[in-house]
Short mmCIF file of C-alpha atoms in Angstrom, two decimals:
data_model
loop_
_atom_site.label_atom_id
_atom_site.label_comp_id
_atom_site.label_asym_id
_atom_site.label_seq_id
_atom_site.Cartn_x
_atom_site.Cartn_y
_atom_site.Cartn_z
CA UNK V 270 -57.19 68.95 -11.56
CA UNK V 271 -53.49 68.23 -10.75
CA UNK V 272 -52.17 64.70 -10.37
CA UNK V 273 -50.40 63.71 -7.14
CA UNK V 274 -46.72 63.36 -7.77
CA UNK V 275 -46.95 60.29 -5.32
CA UNK V 276 -49.93 58.81 -7.38
CA UNK V 277 -47.56 59.09 -10.30
CA UNK V 278 -44.76 57.23 -8.77
CA UNK V 279 -47.17 54.56 -7.73
CA UNK V 280 -48.30 54.43 -11.38
CA UNK V 281 -44.33 54.16 -12.32
CA UNK V 282 -44.31 50.94 -10.20
CA UNK V 283 -47.33 49.50 -11.74
CA UNK V 284 -46.05 50.00 -15.15
CA UNK V 285 -42.43 48.82 -14.60
CA UNK V 286 -43.38 45.31 -15.32
CA UNK V 287 -45.86 45.91 -18.32
CA UNK V 288 -45.27 45.93 -21.96
CA UNK V 289 -43.45 48.79 -23.73
CA UNK V 290 -45.33 52.14 -23.36
CA UNK V 291 -45.35 54.39 -26.63
CA UNK V 292 -42.95 57.18 -26.69
CA UNK V 293 -44.94 60.59 -25.80
CA UNK V 294 -44.82 63.67 -28.00
CA UNK V 295 -43.61 65.84 -25.11
CA UNK V 296 -41.41 63.19 -23.47
CA UNK V 297 -39.50 64.71 -20.53
CA UNK V 298 -36.00 64.11 -21.26
CA UNK V 299 -34.14 61.47 -19.15
CA UNK V 300 -31.74 63.89 -17.51
CA UNK V 301 -34.56 66.30 -16.36
CA UNK V 302 -36.59 63.34 -15.03
CA UNK V 303 -33.50 62.44 -12.76
CA UNK V 304 -33.85 66.22 -11.51
CA UNK V 305 -37.58 65.78 -10.99
CA UNK V 306 -37.52 62.67 -9.07
CA UNK V 307 -34.61 63.73 -7.22
CA UNK V 308 -36.68 67.10 -5.99
CA UNK V 309 -39.39 64.86 -5.35
CA UNK V 310 -37.50 62.64 -2.90
CA UNK V 311 -35.75 65.51 -1.21
CA UNK V 312 -39.43 67.35 -0.72
CA UNK V 313 -41.00 64.03 0.55
CA UNK V 314 -38.17 63.60 2.96
CA UNK V 315 -38.30 67.31 4.26
CA UNK V 316 -42.25 67.10 4.63
CA UNK V 317 -41.99 63.82 6.68
CA UNK V 318 -39.44 65.66 9.10
CA UNK V 319 -41.48 69.03 9.41
CA UNK V 320 -44.54 69.02 7.40
CA UNK V 321 -46.08 71.94 9.63
CA UNK V 322 -42.91 74.19 8.68
CA UNK V 323 -43.24 73.64 5.05
CA UNK V 324 -47.22 74.09 5.11
CA UNK V 325 -46.63 77.20 7.12
CA UNK V 326 -44.16 78.59 4.34
CA UNK V 327 -46.81 78.10 1.60
CA UNK V 328 -44.97 75.31 -0.02
CA UNK V 329 -47.26 72.96 -1.88
CA UNK V 330 -44.97 70.07 -3.25
CA UNK V 331 -46.81 69.17 -6.52
CA UNK V 332 -47.28 73.10 -7.51
CA UNK V 333 -43.50 73.49 -6.60
CA UNK V 334 -42.33 70.74 -8.81
CA UNK V 335 -44.49 71.49 -11.80
CA UNK V 336 -43.62 75.13 -11.55
CA UNK V 337 -39.91 74.58 -10.94
CA UNK V 338 -39.62 72.23 -13.99
CA UNK V 339 -42.09 73.84 -16.24
CA UNK V 340 -44.23 70.83 -16.79
CA UNK V 341 -47.58 69.46 -16.25
CA UNK V 342 -49.06 66.70 -14.32
CA UNK V 343 -50.34 64.69 -17.88
CA UNK V 344 -46.51 65.22 -19.22
CA UNK V 345 -45.24 63.88 -16.13
CA UNK V 346 -47.51 60.77 -16.16
CA UNK V 347 -47.10 59.84 -19.77
CA UNK V 348 -43.22 60.26 -19.46
CA UNK V 349 -43.25 58.00 -16.16
CA UNK V 350 -45.09 55.55 -18.14
CA UNK V 351 -42.76 55.49 -20.82
CA UNK V 352 -39.55 55.17 -18.62
CA UNK V 353 -40.94 52.55 -16.46
CA UNK V 354 -41.90 50.29 -19.32
CA UNK V 355 -38.18 50.28 -20.05
CA UNK V 356 -36.10 48.50 -17.35
CA UNK V 357 -32.72 49.81 -18.27
CA UNK V 358 -34.00 53.34 -18.67
CA UNK V 359 -35.87 53.01 -15.42
CA UNK V 360 -32.71 51.67 -13.79
CA UNK V 361 -30.52 54.20 -15.00
CA UNK V 362 -32.89 57.10 -13.97
CA UNK V 363 -33.21 55.80 -10.47
CA UNK V 364 -29.47 54.80 -10.25
CA UNK V 365 -28.49 58.36 -11.00
CA UNK V 366 -31.09 59.75 -8.29
CA UNK V 367 -29.91 57.27 -5.77
CA UNK V 368 -26.19 58.50 -6.50
CA UNK V 369 -26.86 62.23 -6.14
CA UNK V 370 -28.90 61.56 -2.80
CA UNK V 371 -25.95 59.57 -1.36
CA UNK V 372 -23.37 62.09 -2.55
CA UNK V 373 -25.56 64.78 -0.84
CA UNK V 374 -25.68 62.56 2.42
CA UNK V 375 -21.91 62.33 2.34
CA UNK V 376 -21.30 65.91 1.81
CA UNK V 377 -23.57 66.52 4.73
CA UNK V 378 -21.96 63.68 6.94
CA UNK V 379 -18.51 64.97 6.10
CA UNK V 380 -19.28 68.59 7.18
CA UNK V 381 -20.90 67.54 10.53
CA UNK V 382 -19.38 64.22 11.46
CA UNK V 383 -17.58 64.07 14.72
CA UNK V 384 -15.04 61.67 15.95
CA UNK V 385 -17.39 59.67 17.83
CA UNK V 386 -19.66 59.07 14.87
CA UNK V 387 -16.75 57.62 12.99
CA UNK V 388 -16.40 54.62 15.28
CA UNK V 389 -17.46 51.14 14.13
CA UNK V 390 -21.01 50.22 14.50
CA UNK V 391 -21.53 47.25 16.69
CA UNK V 392 -24.47 45.11 15.50
CA UNK V 393 -24.65 41.71 17.62
CA UNK V 394 -21.49 39.72 17.09
CA UNK V 395 -20.43 41.52 13.84
CA UNK V 396 -18.20 44.96 13.32
CA UNK V 397 -18.98 47.00 10.27
CA UNK V 398 -16.34 49.13 8.76
CA UNK V 399 -16.64 52.91 8.76
CA UNK V 400 -15.81 54.97 5.81
CA UNK V 401 -12.33 56.02 7.16
CA UNK V 402 -11.52 52.19 8.00
CA UNK V 403 -12.65 51.28 4.37
CA UNK V 404 -10.33 54.19 3.16
CA UNK V 405 -7.22 52.87 5.35
CA UNK V 406 -7.61 49.41 3.96
CA UNK V 407 -7.80 50.85 0.37
CA UNK V 408 -4.27 52.12 1.01
CA UNK V 409 -5.53 55.89 1.10
CA UNK V 410 -7.82 55.83 -2.10
CA UNK V 411 -10.92 57.87 -1.69
CA UNK V 412 -13.35 54.98 -0.83
CA UNK V 413 -16.96 54.68 0.24
CA UNK V 414 -19.92 52.22 0.37
CA UNK V 415 -23.55 52.67 -0.86
CA UNK V 416 -26.31 50.32 0.25
CA UNK V 417 -24.00 47.84 1.68
CA UNK V 418 -22.91 46.56 5.21
CA UNK V 419 -18.93 45.87 5.24
CA UNK V 420 -17.39 43.43 7.48
CA UNK V 421 -13.84 42.66 7.92
CA UNK V 422 -13.30 38.71 8.09
CA UNK V 423 -11.12 37.01 10.82
CA UNK V 424 -8.74 35.86 8.01
CA UNK V 425 -6.79 36.73 5.02
CA UNK V 426 -6.54 35.18 1.54
CA UNK V 427 -3.36 35.19 -0.66
CA UNK V 428 -1.81 37.77 1.98
CA UNK V 429 -4.91 40.22 1.22
CA UNK V 430 -7.38 41.31 3.73
CA UNK V 431 -10.92 39.74 3.39
CA UNK V 432 -14.34 41.82 3.52
CA UNK V 433 -17.69 40.37 3.55
CA UNK V 434 -19.86 42.85 1.53
CA UNK V 435 -23.67 42.54 1.93
CA UNK V 436 -26.42 44.37 0.17
CA UNK V 437 -28.58 46.11 3.14
CA UNK V 438 -31.52 46.72 0.96
CA UNK V 439 -33.34 45.13 -1.98
CA UNK V 440 -34.94 48.53 -2.85
CA UNK V 441 -31.83 50.75 -3.49
CA UNK V 442 -28.53 50.73 -5.22
CA UNK V 443 -25.63 48.76 -3.64
CA UNK V 444 -22.11 49.18 -4.35
CA UNK V 445 -18.52 49.80 -3.22
CA UNK V 446 -17.02 52.95 -4.74
CA UNK V 447 -13.30 54.11 -5.24
CA UNK V 448 -13.19 57.58 -6.47
CA UNK V 449 -11.23 60.39 -8.31
CA UNK V 450 -8.47 58.50 -9.87
CA UNK V 451 -6.57 60.35 -12.30
CA UNK V 452 -5.03 58.90 -15.40
CA UNK V 453 -4.04 60.27 -18.81
CA UNK V 454 -6.49 60.13 -21.43
CA UNK V 455 -6.08 56.80 -23.94
CA UNK V 456 -4.69 54.89 -20.81
CA UNK V 457 -5.62 51.29 -20.23
CA UNK V 458 -7.17 50.73 -16.81
CA UNK V 459 -7.09 47.26 -15.49
CA UNK V 460 -8.87 46.22 -12.30
CA UNK V 461 -8.25 42.91 -10.66
CA UNK V 462 -10.20 41.65 -7.45
CA UNK V 463 -10.39 38.46 -5.54
CA UNK V 464 -13.93 37.11 -4.79
CA UNK V 465 -15.50 34.34 -3.18
CA UNK V 466 -19.41 33.67 -3.32
CA UNK V 467 -21.55 33.21 -0.30
CA UNK V 468 -24.74 31.55 -1.87
CA UNK V 469 -25.73 30.39 -5.09
CA UNK V 470 -27.52 33.32 -6.18
CA UNK V 471 -24.77 35.71 -5.88
CA UNK V 472 -22.82 37.24 -8.52
CA UNK V 473 -20.11 39.83 -8.74
CA UNK V 474 -20.26 43.20 -10.67
CA UNK V 475 -17.45 45.46 -11.77
CA UNK V 476 -17.40 48.77 -13.26
CA UNK V 477 -14.89 51.47 -14.31
CA UNK V 478 -16.75 54.73 -14.97
CA UNK V 479 -16.32 58.29 -15.71
CA UNK V 480 -19.01 61.10 -15.71
CA UNK V 481 -22.55 59.50 -16.54
CA UNK V 482 -23.41 57.54 -18.59
CA UNK V 483 -19.73 56.85 -19.58
CA UNK V 484 -18.79 53.39 -18.07
CA UNK V 485 -17.86 49.80 -18.76
CA UNK V 486 -19.51 46.98 -16.90
CA UNK V 487 -19.04 43.17 -16.20
CA UNK V 488 -20.70 40.66 -14.32
CA UNK V 489 -19.15 37.29 -13.39
CA UNK V 490 -21.14 34.18 -12.42
CA UNK V 491 -19.22 32.83 -9.22
CA UNK V 492 -21.14 29.59 -9.50
CA UNK V 493 -20.31 28.61 -12.96
CA UNK V 494 -16.83 30.22 -13.10
CA UNK V 495 -17.50 32.65 -16.29
CA UNK V 496 -18.10 36.13 -17.23
CA UNK V 497 -21.66 36.49 -18.01
CA UNK V 498 -20.82 39.71 -20.23
CA UNK V 499 -19.49 42.98 -20.60
CA UNK V 500 -20.99 46.29 -21.70
CA UNK V 501 -19.27 49.67 -22.57
CA UNK V 502 -20.75 53.10 -23.07
CA UNK V 503 -19.18 56.48 -24.26
CA UNK V 504 -15.54 57.00 -23.53
CA UNK V 505 -14.73 53.32 -22.95
CA UNK V 506 -13.47 51.01 -25.44
CA UNK V 507 -11.84 47.57 -26.05
CA UNK V 508 -12.98 46.20 -23.04
CA UNK V 509 -12.11 42.63 -22.02
CA UNK V 510 -13.25 40.82 -18.76
CA UNK V 511 -11.78 37.54 -17.23
CA UNK V 512 -12.48 35.06 -14.40
CA UNK V 513 -9.84 32.66 -13.03
CA UNK V 514 -10.54 30.03 -10.54
CA UNK V 515 -8.30 29.80 -7.56
CA UNK V 516 -8.24 27.49 -4.41
CA UNK V 517 -11.10 27.22 -1.88
CA UNK V 518 -13.86 28.54 -3.97
CA UNK V 519 -12.16 32.00 -4.70
CA UNK V 520 -11.86 33.65 -8.08
CA UNK V 521 -9.73 36.38 -9.77
CA UNK V 522 -12.22 38.74 -11.64
CA UNK V 523 -10.61 41.32 -13.83
CA UNK V 524 -11.84 44.08 -16.17
CA UNK V 525 -9.67 45.93 -18.66
CA UNK V 526 -10.68 48.88 -20.90
CA UNK V 527 -9.16 51.88 -22.85
CA UNK V 528 -10.34 54.98 -21.18
CA UNK V 529 -10.65 58.01 -23.34
CA UNK V 530 -10.88 60.22 -20.00
CA UNK V 531 -8.80 61.62 -17.46
CA UNK V 532 -10.59 60.61 -14.28
CA UNK V 533 -12.20 57.34 -13.39
CA UNK V 534 -13.85 55.71 -10.57
CA UNK V 535 -14.41 51.89 -9.83
CA UNK V 536 -17.62 50.37 -8.52
CA UNK V 537 -17.85 46.57 -7.38
CA UNK V 538 -19.88 44.49 -5.23
CA UNK V 539 -22.55 41.70 -5.23
CA UNK V 540 -25.36 41.62 -7.64
CA UNK V 541 -27.93 39.01 -9.07
CA UNK V 542 -27.15 36.38 -11.80
CA UNK V 543 -30.13 37.59 -13.68
CA UNK V 544 -29.22 41.52 -13.40
CA UNK V 545 -28.73 43.44 -16.83
CA UNK V 546 -25.09 44.08 -17.35
CA UNK V 547 -25.21 47.66 -17.47
CA UNK V 548 -27.58 48.10 -14.13
CA UNK V 549 -25.98 45.64 -11.95
CA UNK V 550 -25.69 48.26 -9.30
CA UNK V 551 -29.46 48.85 -8.81
CA UNK V 552 -32.28 47.33 -6.79
CA UNK V 553 -32.02 43.66 -6.27
CA UNK V 554 -34.40 40.69 -5.60
CA UNK V 555 -32.26 39.33 -2.86
CA UNK V 556 -29.92 40.31 -0.12
CA UNK V 557 -26.88 39.05 -1.91
CA UNK V 558 -23.25 38.83 -0.51
CA UNK V 559 -19.80 38.16 -1.32
CA UNK V 560 -16.24 37.90 0.08
CA UNK V 561 -13.85 40.05 -1.58
CA UNK V 562 -10.53 41.69 -1.38
CA UNK V 563 -9.68 45.62 -2.09
CA UNK V 564 -9.33 45.79 -5.73
CA UNK V 565 -5.86 46.38 -7.37
CA UNK V 566 -5.98 48.85 -9.88
CA UNK V 567 -3.15 49.42 -12.56
CA UNK V 568 -2.64 51.82 -15.42
CA UNK V 569 -0.87 50.96 -18.64
#
């Protein structure tokens, strides 16, 4: 009998805090696992919206997923158990799934959005910024947000506009994103941003990335004025990070790396002190937030 995919995902959660599971002989590759979980997410959402339509067309989600990806339920369960027992692999898979879902949402929204939908959303006394407003503040750079609320503060710091960026969920990835920056292969990319802590549990994450999984990350401890660490994967090398204390609790956080690639993007935002360096964007224990300016990006 086939095992329910939803049941498998529950198993994933149960095993995510357990000891390392043995690697199965027929392990589903990480990239294929991303494809499978993405398809599960889309089918689950579609079933919730119009279950009768799907059933009338003879689509059975479990059968569809297993047939499409040429796997069986036992292979799926054993592979899920293995990845769930490795926090970094688990976070990487779900970061990639979440990024794909968010990109799909942006594509759909860009094709159907009206001028009215681009107005700021008012939530009691605060005003959240739209994608277009964020791009305007970013001096035309292609900018967006994932899993964050973004508010413009009533004051500037060091002649720069101050934004409050806050995680809006503890279960999904969260980051600000500046996309599609063309560089020359071998250039040094330097990202500098002014940041201020809002509570004693927040830290600040910064990433320069190319196509997955190529990236370099840094996490900054805003309570103890230090760089927690850096981590580079793939096309990036010679990475360095620094944090400089400024006035009134502000810090300048900087990440520098040699990029052996011709297109980069910048991710930044609040995270937790205890997050692994390479996966600071993923789900968090708390709804952390920081005050920040738009990053200054230079190429040497």
